[in-house]
Coordinates of N, CA and C in Angstrom, one line a residue:
M1 N 1.1 -1.6 -0.2 CA 0.0 -0.3 0.2 C 0.4 1.2 0.2
S2 N 0.5 2.2 -0.3 CA 0.8 3.6 -0.8 C 1.2 4.5 0.7
A3 N 1.7 5.2 0.7 CA 1.3 6.4 1.8 C 0.8 7.1 2.0
Q4 N 0.1 7.1 0.8 CA -1.5 7.9 1.2 C -2.3 7.2 1.9
G5 N -2.7 5.4 0.8 CA -3.2 4.8 1.9 C -3.4 4.8 3.4
N6 N -2.2 4.7 3.4 CA -1.4 4.4 5.1 C -2.2 5.6 5.9
W7 N -1.8 6.8 5.6 CA -2.0 8.0 5.9 C -4.0 8.4 6.2
G8 N -4.2 7.8 5.6 CA -5.6 8.2 5.4 C -6.2 9.5 4.4
W9 N -5.1 10.4 3.8 CA -5.2 11.2 2.9 C -6.3 11.0 2.0
R10 N -6.1 9.9 1.1 CA -6.9 9.4 -0.2 C -8.4 9.9 0.4
P11 N -9.4 10.2 -0.5 CA -10.7 9.9 0.4 C -11.5 8.8 -0.8
R12 N -12.5 8.5 0.7 CA -12.7 6.9 0.4 C -14.2 7.4 -1.1
Q13 N -14.6 6.4 -1.6 CA -15.8 6.3 -2.7 C -16.5 6.4 -2.4
A14 N -17.3 7.2 -2.5 CA -18.7 8.5 -2.6 C -20.0 7.6 -2.5
D15 N -20.6 7.2 -1.4 CA -21.3 5.8 -1.1 C -22.7 6.7 -1.7
G16 N -23.1 8.1 -2.3 CA -24.2 8.1 -2.9 C -25.6 8.7 -1.7
I17 N -26.3 8.7 -1.8 CA -27.2 9.1 -0.6 C -27.1 8.1 0.5
W18 N -26.9 6.9 0.1 CA -26.7 6.4 1.4 C -25.4 6.5 2.5
R19 N -24.8 7.6 2.0 CA -23.6 8.5 2.9 C -25.1 8.4 4.6
H20 N -25.6 9.0 4.2 CA -26.4 10.0 4.9 C -27.6 9.6 5.6
G21 N -28.0 10.2 6.7 CA -28.9 9.2 7.1 C -29.0 8.0 8.1
C22 N -30.1 7.8 9.0 CA -29.6 6.8 10.1 C -30.3 5.5 9.2
A23 N -29.6 4.3 9.3 CA -29.7 3.1 8.6 C -31.1 2.9 8.6
W24 N -31.8 2.7 9.4 CA -33.3 1.9 9.2 C -34.5 3.2 8.2
T25 N -33.5 4.2 8.0 CA -34.4 5.3 6.8 C -34.0 4.8 5.8
K26 N -32.6 3.6 5.5 CA -32.5 4.6 4.3 C -33.2 4.2 2.9
P27 N -33.8 2.3 3.3 CA -34.6 1.5 2.3 C -35.9 2.7 2.7
L28 N -36.1 3.4 3.5 CA -37.9 3.7 2.8 C -37.5 4.5 1.7
F29 N -36.2 6.1 1.9 CA -36.1 6.8 1.0 C -35.4 5.6 -0.1
A30 N -35.2 4.8 -0.5 CA -35.2 4.5 -1.8 C -36.0 3.6 -2.8
A31 N -37.0 3.3 -1.7 CA -38.9 3.3 -2.4 C -39.2 4.6 -2.7
V32 N -39.3 5.9 -1.8 CA -40.2 6.9 -2.2 C -39.9 7.1 -3.9
P33 N -39.5 6.6 -4.7 CA -40.2 7.0 -5.7 C -41.3 6.0 -6.5
W34 N -40.6 4.7 -6.1 CA -41.8 4.1 -6.1 C -43.4 3.6 -5.4
I35 N -42.8 4.1 -4.2 CA -44.8 4.7 -3.8 C -45.8 5.7 -4.4
T36 N -44.6 6.6 -4.4 CA -45.6 8.2 -5.4 C -46.5 7.4 -6.6
L37 N -45.5 6.6 -6.9 CA -46.1 5.9 -8.2 C -47.0 5.2 -8.1
T38 N -46.4 4.3 -7.1 CA -48.1 3.7 -6.7 C -49.5 4.8 -6.4
L39 N -49.0 5.0 -5.9 CA -50.2 6.8 -5.4 C -50.8 7.1 -6.4
L40 N -49.4 8.0 -7.0 CA -50.9 7.8 -8.4 C -51.3 7.6 -9.4
L41 N -51.1 6.0 -9.4 CA -51.5 4.8 -10.8 C -52.9 4.8 -9.7
A42 N -53.0 4.7 -8.7 CA -54.4 4.6 -7.8 C -55.0 5.1 -7.6
L43 N -54.8 6.8 -7.7 CA -55.6 8.4 -7.9 C -56.6 8.2 -8.6
F44 N -55.2 8.2 -9.7 CA -55.6 8.0 -11.5 C -57.3 7.3 -11.7
A45 N -56.6 5.5 -11.2 CA -57.5 4.3 -11.1 C -58.6 5.0 -10.4
F46 N -59.1 5.4 -9.4 CA -60.1 5.9 -8.8 C -60.3 7.3 -9.2
I47 N -60.3 7.5 -9.6 CA -60.8 9.2 -9.9 C -61.0 9.4 -11.5
G48 N -60.7 7.8 -12.2 CA -61.0 8.6 -14.2 C -62.0 8.9 -14.4
D49 N -62.9 8.0 -14.4 CA -64.2 8.9 -14.9 C -65.2 9.4 -14.3
R50 N -64.2 10.2 -13.2 CA -65.0 11.3 -12.7 C -64.7 12.5 -12.7
L51 N -63.9 12.7 -13.4 CA -63.5 14.4 -13.4 C -64.9 15.2 -13.7
P52 N -64.3 16.5 -14.0 CA -65.6 17.4 -13.7 C -66.0 17.5 -15.0
Q53 N -67.3 18.0 -14.9 CA -67.7 17.5 -16.3 C -68.7 19.6 -16.4
V54 N -68.2 20.0 -17.5 CA -69.0 21.2 -18.0 C -70.1 21.1 -18.6
P55 N -71.6 22.0 -18.6 CA -72.4 21.3 -19.4 C -72.3 22.8 -20.6
G56 N -72.7 22.2 -22.0 CA -72.3 23.1 -23.0 C -73.4 23.0 -23.8
I57 N -72.9 22.7 -24.8 CA -74.6 23.3 -25.8 C -74.5 21.7 -27.2
M58 N -74.8 21.1 -27.2 CA -75.7 20.0 -27.9 C -75.3 19.9 -29.6
C59 N -74.4 19.8 -30.7 CA -75.3 20.8 -32.2 C -75.2 18.4 -32.5
D60 N -76.1 18.7 -33.8 CA -75.7 17.6 -34.9 C -75.6 19.1 -35.3
L61 N -74.5 18.5 -36.4 CA -74.2 19.0 -37.8 C -73.9 17.8 -38.9
P62 N -75.2 18.2 -40.1 CA -75.2 18.0 -41.1 C -73.6 17.6 -41.6
Q63 N -73.6 16.8 -43.1 CA -73.0 16.7 -43.8 C -72.5 18.2 -44.9
P64 N -71.6 18.3 -44.9 CA -70.9 19.6 -45.3 C -71.1 19.6 -46.6
V65 N -71.7 20.3 -47.6 CA -71.7 20.7 -49.1 C -71.2 22.2 -48.8
A66 N -70.5 21.6 -50.6 CA -70.0 23.3 -51.1 C -70.4 23.9 -51.3
G67 N -69.7 25.4 -50.2 CA -71.1 26.9 -50.9 C -72.3 26.4 -49.7
Q68 N -71.9 25.5 -49.0 CA -73.4 25.7 -48.2 C -73.7 26.8 -47.0
A69 N -75.2 28.0 -47.7 CA -75.0 28.7 -46.8 C -76.3 28.9 -46.9
Q70 N -77.5 29.7 -46.4 CA -78.3 30.2 -46.0 C -78.3 31.9 -46.2
A71 N -79.1 32.2 -46.8 CA -79.0 33.8 -46.9 C -80.5 34.3 -46.1
T72 N -79.7 35.6 -45.3 CA -80.8 35.6 -43.9 C -80.0 37.1 -44.1
G73 N -81.0 38.0 -43.1 CA -81.0 39.0 -43.2 C -81.0 39.8 -41.8
L74 N -80.6 38.4 -40.9 CA -79.9 38.9 -39.9 C -78.7 38.6 -39.7
A75 N -77.5 39.5 -39.0 CA -76.1 39.7 -38.9 C -75.5 40.1 -38.0
A76 N -74.7 39.7 -37.6 CA -74.3 40.7 -36.5 C -72.9 40.0 -36.4
L77 N -71.6 41.4 -35.9 CA -70.4 41.2 -36.2 C -69.7 41.0 -34.5
V78 N -68.9 39.9 -34.4 CA -68.9 39.3 -33.4 C -67.2 40.1 -32.8
L79 N -66.7 40.7 -32.4 CA -65.2 41.2 -32.3 C -64.8 41.8 -30.3
P80 N -63.8 41.5 -30.5 CA -62.7 40.8 -29.0 C -62.6 42.3 -28.5
G81 N -62.9 43.0 -27.1 CA -63.3 44.8 -26.8 C -61.6 44.9 -26.6
A82 N -61.1 45.6 -27.0 CA -60.3 46.9 -26.6 C -59.4 46.3 -25.6
S83 N -60.1 45.9 -23.9 CA -59.3 45.7 -22.9 C -59.5 44.6 -23.2
A84 N -58.3 43.7 -22.2 CA -57.6 42.2 -22.8 C -57.9 41.2 -22.4
G85 N -58.9 41.2 -23.6 CA -60.0 39.5 -23.9 C -61.3 40.0 -23.2
E86 N -61.4 41.2 -21.8 CA -62.2 40.3 -20.7 C -63.8 40.8 -21.4
E87 N -63.7 41.8 -22.8 CA -65.5 41.9 -23.3 C -65.4 41.7 -24.0
T88 N -66.8 41.2 -24.9 CA -66.8 40.7 -26.8 C -67.9 41.9 -26.7
L89 N -67.8 42.2 -27.8 CA -68.9 43.1 -28.0 C -69.7 42.4 -29.4
V90 N -70.7 42.8 -29.8 CA -71.1 42.5 -31.2 C -72.6 43.3 -31.7
F91 N -72.3 43.6 -32.3 CA -72.3 44.9 -33.5 C -73.6 44.2 -34.4
F92 N -74.8 44.6 -33.9 CA -76.1 44.2 -34.2 C -76.7 45.3 -34.4
D93 N -77.4 45.6 -36.0 CA -79.0 46.3 -36.3 C -77.9 47.6 -36.0
D94 N -77.5 48.1 -35.8 CA -76.7 49.6 -36.2 C -76.8 49.7 -34.2
A95 N -76.4 48.5 -33.4 CA -76.2 48.6 -32.1 C -75.0 47.9 -31.9
R96 N -74.3 48.1 -30.7 CA -73.6 47.8 -30.3 C -73.4 47.5 -28.7
Y97 N -73.6 45.6 -28.7 CA -74.2 45.9 -27.3 C -72.2 44.7 -26.5
S98 N -73.0 44.8 -25.1 CA -71.1 43.6 -24.9 C -71.9 43.3 -24.1
L99 N -71.3 41.8 -23.8 CA -71.8 40.5 -23.4 C -71.3 40.4 -22.3
S100 N -70.4 41.3 -21.1 CA -70.0 41.0 -20.4 C -71.1 42.3 -19.3
D101 N -71.9 42.6 -19.8 CA -73.1 44.0 -19.4 C -74.5 42.9 -19.5
E102 N -75.2 42.5 -19.0 CA -76.3 41.5 -18.5 C -77.6 43.3 -19.3
S103 N -77.6 43.9 -19.0 CA -78.6 44.7 -19.6 C -78.3 45.0 -20.7
S104 N -77.3 45.3 -21.4 CA -77.0 45.0 -22.5 C -77.2 43.3 -23.4
V105 N -77.1 42.4 -22.9 CA -77.5 41.2 -23.7 C -79.4 41.2 -23.6
S106 N -80.0 41.4 -22.3 CA -80.9 41.2 -22.4 C -81.7 42.0 -24.1
T107 N -81.3 43.4 -23.7 CA -81.6 44.1 -25.1 C -81.1 43.9 -26.5
L108 N -80.2 42.7 -26.2 CA -80.0 42.4 -27.7 C -80.3 41.1 -27.7
K109 N -81.3 40.4 -27.1 CA -82.1 39.5 -26.8 C -83.3 39.9 -27.7
E110 N -84.1 40.9 -26.9 CA -85.7 41.5 -27.4 C -85.1 41.7 -28.7
R111 N -84.2 42.8 -29.7 CA -83.7 42.8 -30.5 C -84.0 42.2 -31.3
L112 N -82.8 41.1 -31.2 CA -83.0 40.3 -31.8 C -84.6 39.2 -31.8
G113 N -85.0 39.5 -31.6 CA -86.3 38.4 -30.9 C -88.0 38.7 -32.0
A114 N -87.5 40.4 -32.0 CA -88.1 40.8 -32.5 C -87.9 40.9 -34.0
R115 N -86.7 40.9 -34.3 CA -86.5 41.1 -35.9 C -86.4 40.0 -36.5
S116 N -86.7 38.5 -35.7 CA -86.8 36.6 -36.0 C -87.9 37.2 -35.9
L117 N -88.9 37.9 -36.3 CA -90.2 37.4 -36.7 C -90.5 38.2 -37.8
A118 N -89.6 39.0 -37.9 CA -89.8 39.5 -39.6 C -88.6 38.4 -40.5
E119 N -88.2 37.2 -40.5 CA -87.4 36.6 -40.9 C -87.8 35.0 -41.2
P120 N -88.1 35.2 -42.8 CA -88.2 33.6 -43.0 C -87.7 32.6 -42.9
S121 N -86.4 32.5 -43.3 CA -84.9 32.2 -43.3 C -84.7 31.9 -41.6
N122 N -85.0 32.6 -40.7 CA -84.7 32.0 -39.0 C -83.8 31.6 -38.8
T123 N -82.4 32.3 -39.7 CA -81.4 32.2 -39.7 C -80.2 33.0 -38.9
F124 N -79.7 32.8 -38.8 CA -78.3 34.0 -37.5 C -77.2 34.0 -38.2
L125 N -76.7 35.0 -38.4 CA -75.6 34.8 -39.0 C -74.2 35.5 -38.6
L126 N -73.1 34.9 -38.0 CA -72.6 35.4 -36.8 C -70.8 35.7 -37.8
L127 N -70.9 36.8 -37.7 CA -69.6 37.0 -38.1 C -68.0 37.2 -37.3
A128 N -67.7 36.7 -36.8 CA -67.4 36.6 -34.8 C -65.4 36.5 -35.5
D129 N -64.6 37.4 -35.5 CA -63.4 37.7 -34.5 C -62.7 36.4 -34.5
R130 N -61.9 35.5 -34.5 CA -61.1 34.3 -34.5 C -60.5 34.1 -32.9
R131 N -60.5 35.9 -32.6 CA -59.3 35.8 -30.9 C -60.9 36.0 -31.0
V132 N -62.1 36.1 -30.7 CA -63.4 35.3 -29.9 C -63.4 33.9 -28.8
P133 N -63.6 34.4 -27.8 CA -63.4 33.0 -27.3 C -64.5 32.5 -27.5
A134 N -64.6 31.0 -27.7 CA -65.6 29.7 -27.5 C -66.3 29.7 -26.7
G135 N -66.9 30.4 -25.9 CA -68.0 30.1 -24.8 C -68.2 31.6 -25.5
D136 N -68.0 33.0 -25.8 CA -69.0 33.4 -25.9 C -69.8 33.5 -26.8
I137 N -69.3 33.1 -28.2 CA -70.0 32.8 -29.4 C -70.8 31.5 -29.4
M138 N -70.7 30.3 -28.1 CA -71.8 29.2 -27.6 C -72.9 30.3 -26.7
R139 N -72.4 30.9 -26.2 CA -73.6 32.1 -25.6 C -74.4 32.8 -26.6
L140 N -73.5 33.3 -27.6 CA -75.1 34.0 -28.6 C -75.8 32.8 -29.7
V141 N -75.0 31.8 -29.3 CA -76.2 30.7 -30.5 C -76.8 30.4 -28.3
G142 N -76.4 30.3 -27.9 CA -78.3 30.3 -27.1 C -79.0 31.1 -26.2
I143 N -78.7 32.7 -27.2 CA -79.3 33.8 -27.3 C -80.6 33.8 -28.4
A144 N -79.6 33.2 -29.4 CA -80.5 33.2 -30.5 C -81.7 32.3 -30.3
R145 N -81.0 30.9 -29.8 CA -82.4 30.5 -30.0 C -83.7 30.7 -28.9
E146 N -83.3 31.5 -27.5 CA -84.0 31.8 -27.0 C -84.6 33.5 -27.2
S147 N -84.0 33.6 -28.2 CA -85.0 34.8 -29.3 C -85.9 34.2 -30.5
G148 N -85.8 32.9 -30.8 CA -86.8 32.5 -31.5 C -86.4 31.9 -33.2
L149 N -84.7 31.8 -33.1 CA -84.1 31.1 -34.5 C -83.7 30.0 -34.0
S150 N -83.8 29.4 -35.7 CA -83.6 27.8 -35.4 C -82.3 27.2 -35.8
R151 N -81.7 28.3 -36.7 CA -80.9 27.8 -37.2 C -79.7 29.6 -37.2
V152 N -78.3 28.7 -36.7 CA -76.9 29.8 -36.6 C -76.1 29.5 -37.3
Q153 N -75.6 30.3 -38.4 CA -74.4 29.7 -39.4 C -73.6 31.1 -38.6
I154 N -72.2 30.7 -38.8 CA -70.8 31.5 -38.2 C -70.0 31.0 -38.8
A155 N -69.4 32.2 -39.4 CA -68.6 32.9 -39.7 C -66.9 33.2 -39.0
E156 N -65.9 32.9 -39.4 CA -64.7 33.3 -39.2 C -63.7 34.3 -40.1
R157 N -63.8 35.6 -39.2 CA -63.2 37.0 -40.0 C -60.9 36.6 -39.6
R158 N -60.3 37.1 -40.1 CA -59.3 36.4 -40.7 C -58.8 38.1 -40.5
E159 N -57.2 37.5 -40.0 CA -56.8 39.2 -40.6 C -56.4 39.3 -41.7

């Protein structure tokens, strides 16, 4: 043996995580990743089909036809507001309505209901900007349904 080995100047081999802690906790710490994985798999198996569901609108869509469109006299332009996506504006019948204001929504519903009585095609055209949230488009479809309309056409405005 060399002089270094006799005097203990050479460092011992690193033992990694096994060098620290109590001897009885070392096997537990080695098993922690496997215990975590087992608990996660049990949790996913337990709540797999019980994830929260949000109600929405159910639509039966017809087969697409090239150039499918219905001529209508009811059209609205839907744009995001100037504030950071908080507000959606609907321009219908030379008036502006905000979906974040309930009185504005009720006025839109009344005006759309009055105009739908004179529309023979019973169709409402939404010209929506692509930045408008899908939830606001669904809300407008619900407003059109409550106003007595049976069809809604949705077109996307691209830049």
